[in-house]
């Protein structure tokens, strides 16, 4: 289990100490974690769905789903993989490079109790608890 302070520090450093929404310089103890795809609508606690936010931006955003949430989640997922914050199950480690090459082609993201499904033409990747747990290929990738 990753502790909240560890998550906050990583997100703070990833965002360069600035609010993701307005660019305001933040202090580590004063920032909030914003669920880019709102938690109230099923958004997860995964690294790719959390951004550093000043309290004002987080308050105004509320449960609004940003139009670019799919693109942002993919971008943040790729960063978290590069930073080794999202890891691969042992059975998928040999597929890491291939899976990373697929992620920019994701068309839909679906949150469920079994994890988050990143789906594109001919593939589906399942991530749960910051771990890539399944790759499904169907049709042509």
Coordinates of N, CA and C in Angstrom, one line a residue:
X1 N 0.8 -1.2 0.0 CA 0.0 0.0 0.0 C 0.9 1.2 0.0
X2 N 0.5 2.2 -0.8 CA 1.3 3.5 -0.9 C 0.6 4.5 0.0
X3 N 1.4 5.1 0.8 CA 0.8 6.1 1.8 C 0.5 7.4 1.1
X4 N -0.5 8.1 1.7 CA -0.9 9.4 1.1 C 0.2 10.4 1.0
X5 N 1.0 10.5 2.0 CA 2.1 11.4 1.9 C 3.1 11.1 0.8
X6 N 3.4 9.9 0.5 CA 4.2 9.5 -0.6 C 3.6 9.9 -1.9
X7 N 2.3 9.6 -2.0 CA 1.6 10.0 -3.2 C 1.6 11.5 -3.4
X8 N 1.3 12.3 -2.4 CA 1.4 13.7 -2.5 C 2.7 14.3 -2.9
X9 N 3.8 13.7 -2.3 CA 5.1 14.2 -2.7 C 5.4 13.9 -4.1
X10 N 5.1 12.7 -4.6 CA 5.3 12.4 -6.0 C 4.5 13.4 -6.9
X11 N 3.2 13.5 -6.7 CA 2.4 14.4 -7.5 C 2.9 15.8 -7.5
X12 N 3.3 16.3 -6.3 CA 3.8 17.7 -6.1 C 5.1 17.8 -7.0
X13 N 6.0 16.9 -6.9 CA 7.2 16.9 -7.7 C 6.9 16.8 -9.2
X14 N 6.0 15.9 -9.6 CA 5.6 15.7 -11.0 C 5.1 17.0 -11.6
X15 N 4.3 17.7 -10.8 CA 3.7 19.0 -11.3 C 4.7 20.2 -11.2
X16 N 5.9 19.9 -10.7 CA 6.9 21.0 -10.5 C 6.5 22.0 -9.4
X17 N 5.7 21.5 -8.5 CA 5.3 22.4 -7.4 C 4.2 23.4 -7.7
X18 N 3.6 23.2 -8.8 CA 2.5 24.1 -9.3 C 1.1 23.4 -9.3
X19 N 0.1 24.3 -9.2 CA -1.3 23.8 -9.4 C -1.4 23.4 -10.8
X20 N -1.9 22.2 -11.1 CA -2.1 21.7 -12.4 C -3.1 22.6 -13.2
X21 N -4.1 23.2 -12.5 CA -5.1 23.9 -13.2 C -4.8 25.4 -13.5
X22 N -4.2 26.1 -12.5 CA -4.0 27.5 -12.7 C -2.5 27.9 -12.7
X23 N -1.6 26.9 -12.4 CA -0.2 27.2 -12.4 C 0.4 27.9 -11.2
X24 N -0.4 28.1 -10.2 CA 0.0 28.8 -8.9 C 1.1 27.9 -8.2
X25 N 2.1 28.6 -7.7 CA 3.1 27.9 -7.0 C 2.5 27.4 -5.7
X26 N 2.8 26.1 -5.3 CA 2.2 25.5 -4.2 C 3.3 25.2 -3.1
X27 N 2.8 25.1 -1.9 CA 3.7 24.6 -0.8 C 3.2 23.2 -0.6
X28 N 4.2 22.2 -0.4 CA 3.8 20.8 -0.2 C 2.7 20.6 0.8
X29 N 2.7 21.2 1.9 CA 1.7 21.0 2.9 C 0.4 21.7 2.7
X30 N 0.3 22.6 1.7 CA -0.9 23.4 1.4 C -1.6 22.9 0.2
X31 N -1.1 22.0 -0.6 CA -1.7 21.6 -1.8 C -2.8 20.5 -1.5
X32 N -3.7 20.3 -2.4 CA -4.7 19.3 -2.3 C -4.4 18.3 -3.5
X33 N -4.9 17.1 -3.4 CA -4.9 16.2 -4.5 C -6.2 16.2 -5.2
X34 N -6.3 16.5 -6.5 CA -7.5 16.6 -7.2 C -7.6 15.3 -8.0
X35 N -8.8 14.7 -7.9 CA -9.0 13.5 -8.8 C -9.5 14.1 -10.1
X36 N -8.6 13.9 -11.2 CA -8.9 14.6 -12.4 C -10.3 14.1 -13.0
X37 N -10.5 12.8 -13.0 CA -11.8 12.2 -13.2 C -12.4 12.1 -11.8
X38 N -13.4 12.8 -11.5 CA -13.9 12.9 -10.1 C -14.1 11.6 -9.4
X39 N -13.7 11.5 -8.2 CA -13.9 10.3 -7.4 C -15.4 10.0 -7.2
X40 N -16.2 11.1 -7.1 CA -17.6 10.9 -6.9 C -18.3 10.2 -8.1
X41 N -17.6 10.2 -9.2 CA -18.2 9.6 -10.4 C -17.4 8.3 -10.8
X42 N -16.6 7.8 -9.8 CA -15.9 6.6 -10.0 C -14.4 6.7 -10.3
X43 N -13.9 7.9 -10.3 CA -12.5 8.1 -10.5 C -11.7 7.5 -9.4
X44 N -10.5 7.0 -9.7 CA -9.6 6.2 -8.8 C -8.6 7.1 -8.1
X45 N -7.9 6.4 -7.2 CA -6.8 7.0 -6.4 C -5.5 6.7 -7.1
X46 N -5.5 6.3 -8.3 CA -4.3 5.9 -9.1 C -3.5 7.2 -9.4
X47 N -2.2 7.0 -9.6 CA -1.3 8.1 -9.9 C -1.7 8.9 -11.1
X48 N -2.2 8.2 -12.1 CA -2.6 8.8 -13.4 C -3.9 9.6 -13.3
X49 N -4.6 9.5 -12.2 CA -5.9 10.3 -12.0 C -5.8 11.4 -11.0
X50 N -4.6 11.6 -10.5 CA -4.4 12.6 -9.4 C -3.5 13.7 -9.9
X51 N -3.9 15.0 -9.6 CA -3.0 16.1 -10.0 C -2.9 17.0 -8.8
X52 N -1.9 17.8 -8.7 CA -1.7 18.8 -7.6 C -2.6 19.9 -7.9
X53 N -3.3 20.4 -6.9 CA -4.3 21.5 -7.0 C -4.2 22.4 -5.8
X54 N -4.4 23.7 -6.1 CA -4.5 24.6 -5.0 C -6.0 24.4 -4.5
X55 N -6.2 24.8 -3.3 CA -7.5 24.6 -2.7 C -8.6 25.3 -3.4
X56 N -8.4 26.5 -4.0 CA -9.4 27.2 -4.7 C -9.8 26.5 -6.0
X57 N -8.8 26.0 -6.8 CA -9.1 25.3 -8.0 C -9.9 24.0 -7.7
X58 N -9.5 23.3 -6.7 CA -10.1 22.1 -6.3 C -11.6 22.3 -5.9
X59 N -11.8 23.4 -5.2 CA -13.1 23.8 -4.7 C -14.0 24.1 -5.9
X60 N -13.5 24.9 -6.9 CA -14.3 25.3 -8.1 C -14.5 24.1 -9.0
X61 N -13.6 23.2 -9.1 CA -13.7 22.1 -10.1 C -14.8 21.2 -9.6
X62 N -14.9 21.0 -8.3 CA -16.0 20.1 -7.8 C -16.0 18.7 -8.5
X63 N -17.1 18.3 -9.0 CA -17.2 17.0 -9.7 C -17.4 17.1 -11.2
X64 N -16.8 18.2 -11.7 CA -16.8 18.4 -13.1 C -15.8 17.5 -13.8
X65 N -16.2 16.9 -14.9 CA -15.3 16.0 -15.7 C -14.7 16.9 -16.8
X66 N -13.4 17.1 -16.7 CA -12.8 17.9 -17.8 C -12.9 17.2 -19.1
X67 N -13.1 18.0 -20.2 CA -13.2 17.5 -21.5 C -12.0 16.6 -22.0
X68 N -10.8 17.0 -21.5 CA -9.6 16.3 -21.9 C -9.2 15.2 -20.9
X69 N -10.1 14.7 -20.1 CA -9.7 13.7 -19.1 C -9.1 12.4 -19.6
X70 N -9.6 11.9 -20.7 CA -9.0 10.7 -21.3 C -7.5 10.9 -21.7
X71 N -7.3 12.0 -22.4 CA -5.9 12.3 -22.8 C -5.0 12.6 -21.7
X72 N -5.5 13.3 -20.6 CA -4.7 13.6 -19.5 C -4.4 12.3 -18.7
X73 N -5.4 11.4 -18.5 CA -5.1 10.2 -17.8 C -4.1 9.3 -18.5
X74 N -4.2 9.3 -19.9 CA -3.2 8.5 -20.6 C -1.8 9.2 -20.5
X75 N -1.7 10.5 -20.6 CA -0.4 11.2 -20.4 C 0.2 10.9 -19.0
X76 N -0.7 11.0 -18.0 CA -0.2 10.8 -16.6 C 0.2 9.4 -16.4
X77 N -0.6 8.4 -17.0 CA -0.2 7.0 -16.9 C 1.1 6.7 -17.5
X78 N 1.4 7.3 -18.7 CA 2.7 7.0 -19.3 C 3.8 7.6 -18.5
X79 N 3.6 8.8 -17.9 CA 4.6 9.3 -17.0 C 4.8 8.5 -15.7
X80 N 3.7 8.0 -15.2 CA 3.8 7.1 -14.0 C 4.5 5.8 -14.3
X81 N 4.3 5.3 -15.5 CA 5.1 4.1 -15.9 C 6.5 4.4 -16.0
X82 N 6.9 5.5 -16.7 CA 8.3 5.9 -16.8 C 8.9 6.2 -15.5
X83 N 8.2 6.7 -14.5 CA 8.7 7.0 -13.2 C 8.6 5.7 -12.3
X84 N 8.2 4.6 -12.8 CA 8.1 3.4 -12.1 C 7.1 3.4 -10.9
X85 N 6.1 4.3 -11.0 CA 5.0 4.4 -10.0 C 3.9 3.4 -10.3
X86 N 3.7 3.2 -11.6 CA 2.7 2.1 -12.1 C 3.6 1.0 -12.6
X87 N 3.4 -0.2 -12.0 CA 4.3 -1.3 -12.3 C 3.5 -2.4 -13.0
X88 N 4.2 -3.4 -13.5 CA 3.6 -4.5 -14.3 C 3.6 -5.8 -13.5
X89 N 2.5 -6.5 -13.5 CA 2.5 -7.9 -12.9 C 3.6 -8.7 -13.6
X90 N 4.2 -9.6 -12.8 CA 5.3 -10.4 -13.3 C 5.0 -11.0 -14.7
X91 N 3.8 -11.5 -14.9 CA 3.4 -12.1 -16.1 C 3.4 -11.2 -17.3
X92 N 3.4 -9.9 -17.0 CA 3.3 -8.9 -18.1 C 4.6 -8.1 -18.3
X93 N 5.6 -8.3 -17.5 CA 6.8 -7.5 -17.6 C 7.5 -7.6 -19.0
X94 N 7.4 -8.8 -19.6 CA 8.0 -8.9 -21.0 C 7.1 -8.1 -22.0
X95 N 5.9 -7.7 -21.7 CA 5.0 -7.0 -22.6 C 5.1 -5.5 -22.3
X96 N 5.9 -5.0 -21.4 CA 5.8 -3.6 -21.0 C 6.0 -2.7 -22.2
X97 N 7.0 -2.8 -23.0 CA 7.3 -2.0 -24.1 C 6.1 -2.0 -25.1
X98 N 5.5 -3.1 -25.3 CA 4.4 -3.2 -26.3 C 3.2 -2.5 -25.7
X99 N 2.9 -2.7 -24.4 CA 1.8 -2.1 -23.8 C 1.9 -0.5 -23.8
X100 N 3.1 -0.1 -23.5 CA 3.4 1.4 -23.5 C 3.1 1.9 -24.9
X101 N 3.5 1.2 -25.9 CA 3.3 1.6 -27.3 C 1.8 1.7 -27.7
X102 N 1.0 0.9 -27.0 CA -0.5 0.8 -27.3 C -1.2 2.0 -26.6
X103 N -0.7 2.4 -25.5 CA -1.5 3.4 -24.7 C -1.9 4.7 -25.4
X104 N -1.0 5.3 -26.2 CA -1.4 6.5 -26.9 C -2.6 6.3 -27.8
X105 N -3.0 5.0 -28.1 CA -4.1 4.7 -29.0 C -5.4 4.4 -28.2
X106 N -5.4 4.6 -26.9 CA -6.6 4.4 -26.1 C -7.7 5.3 -26.6
X107 N -8.9 4.7 -26.7 CA -10.1 5.5 -27.1 C -11.0 5.7 -26.0
X108 N -11.1 4.7 -25.1 CA -12.0 4.9 -23.9 C -11.4 4.4 -22.7
X109 N -11.8 4.9 -21.6 CA -11.4 4.5 -20.2 C -12.6 4.3 -19.4
X110 N -12.6 3.1 -18.8 CA -13.8 2.7 -18.0 C -13.4 2.3 -16.6
X111 N -14.0 2.9 -15.6 CA -13.6 2.6 -14.2 C -14.6 1.5 -13.7
X112 N -14.1 0.5 -13.0 CA -15.0 -0.5 -12.4 C -14.3 -1.0 -11.1
X113 N -15.0 -1.9 -10.4 CA -14.4 -2.4 -9.2 C -13.2 -3.3 -9.5
X114 N -13.2 -3.9 -10.7 CA -12.0 -4.8 -11.0 C -10.8 -4.0 -11.5
X115 N -11.0 -2.7 -11.6 CA -9.8 -1.8 -12.0 C -10.3 -0.8 -13.1
X116 N -9.3 -0.2 -13.7 CA -9.5 0.7 -14.8 C -9.2 0.1 -16.1
X117 N -10.1 0.1 -17.1 CA -9.9 -0.5 -18.4 C -9.5 0.6 -19.4
X118 N -8.3 0.5 -20.0 CA -7.9 1.4 -21.1 C -8.1 0.6 -22.3
X119 N -9.0 1.1 -23.2 CA -9.3 0.3 -24.4 C -9.1 1.1 -25.7
X120 N -8.5 0.4 -26.6 CA -8.3 0.9 -28.0 C -8.7 -0.2 -29.0
X121 N -8.5 0.1 -30.2 CA -8.8 -0.8 -31.3 C -8.0 -2.1 -31.2
X122 N -8.6 -3.2 -30.8 CA -8.0 -4.5 -30.7 C -7.3 -4.8 -29.4
X123 N -7.4 -3.9 -28.4 CA -6.8 -4.3 -27.1 C -7.5 -3.6 -26.0
X124 N -7.2 -4.2 -24.8 CA -7.7 -3.7 -23.5 C -6.6 -3.9 -22.5
X125 N -6.3 -2.9 -21.7 CA -5.3 -3.0 -20.6 C -6.1 -2.7 -19.3
X126 N -5.9 -3.6 -18.3 CA -6.5 -3.4 -17.0 C -5.5 -3.0 -16.0
X127 N -5.8 -1.9 -15.3 CA -4.9 -1.5 -14.2 C -5.6 -1.4 -12.9
X128 N -5.0 -1.9 -11.9 CA -5.7 -1.9 -10.5 C -4.6 -1.6 -9.5
X129 N -4.8 -0.7 -8.6 CA -3.9 -0.4 -7.6 C -2.5 0.0 -8.1
X130 N -2.4 0.8 -9.2 CA -1.2 1.2 -9.8 C -0.4 0.0 -10.3
X131 N -1.0 -1.0 -10.8 CA -0.4 -2.2 -11.3 C -1.1 -2.6 -12.6
X132 N -0.3 -2.8 -13.7 CA -0.9 -3.3 -14.9 C -1.1 -4.8 -14.7
X133 N -2.4 -5.3 -14.7 CA -2.6 -6.6 -14.3 C -3.1 -7.5 -15.5
X134 N -3.5 -6.9 -16.6 CA -4.0 -7.7 -17.7 C -3.9 -7.0 -19.0
X135 N -3.6 -7.8 -20.0 CA -3.6 -7.3 -21.4 C -4.5 -8.3 -22.2
X136 N -5.5 -7.7 -22.9 CA -6.4 -8.6 -23.7 C -6.2 -8.0 -25.2
X137 N -5.9 -8.9 -26.1 CA -5.8 -8.6 -27.5 C -7.0 -9.3 -28.2
X138 N -7.6 -8.5 -29.1 CA -8.7 -9.1 -29.9 C -8.7 -8.4 -31.2
X139 N -8.9 -9.1 -32.3 CA -8.8 -8.5 -33.6 C -7.4 -8.1 -33.9
X140 N -7.2 -7.1 -34.7 CA -5.9 -6.6 -35.0 C -5.5 -5.4 -34.2
X141 N -4.3 -5.5 -33.7 CA -3.8 -4.3 -32.8 C -3.0 -3.4 -33.7

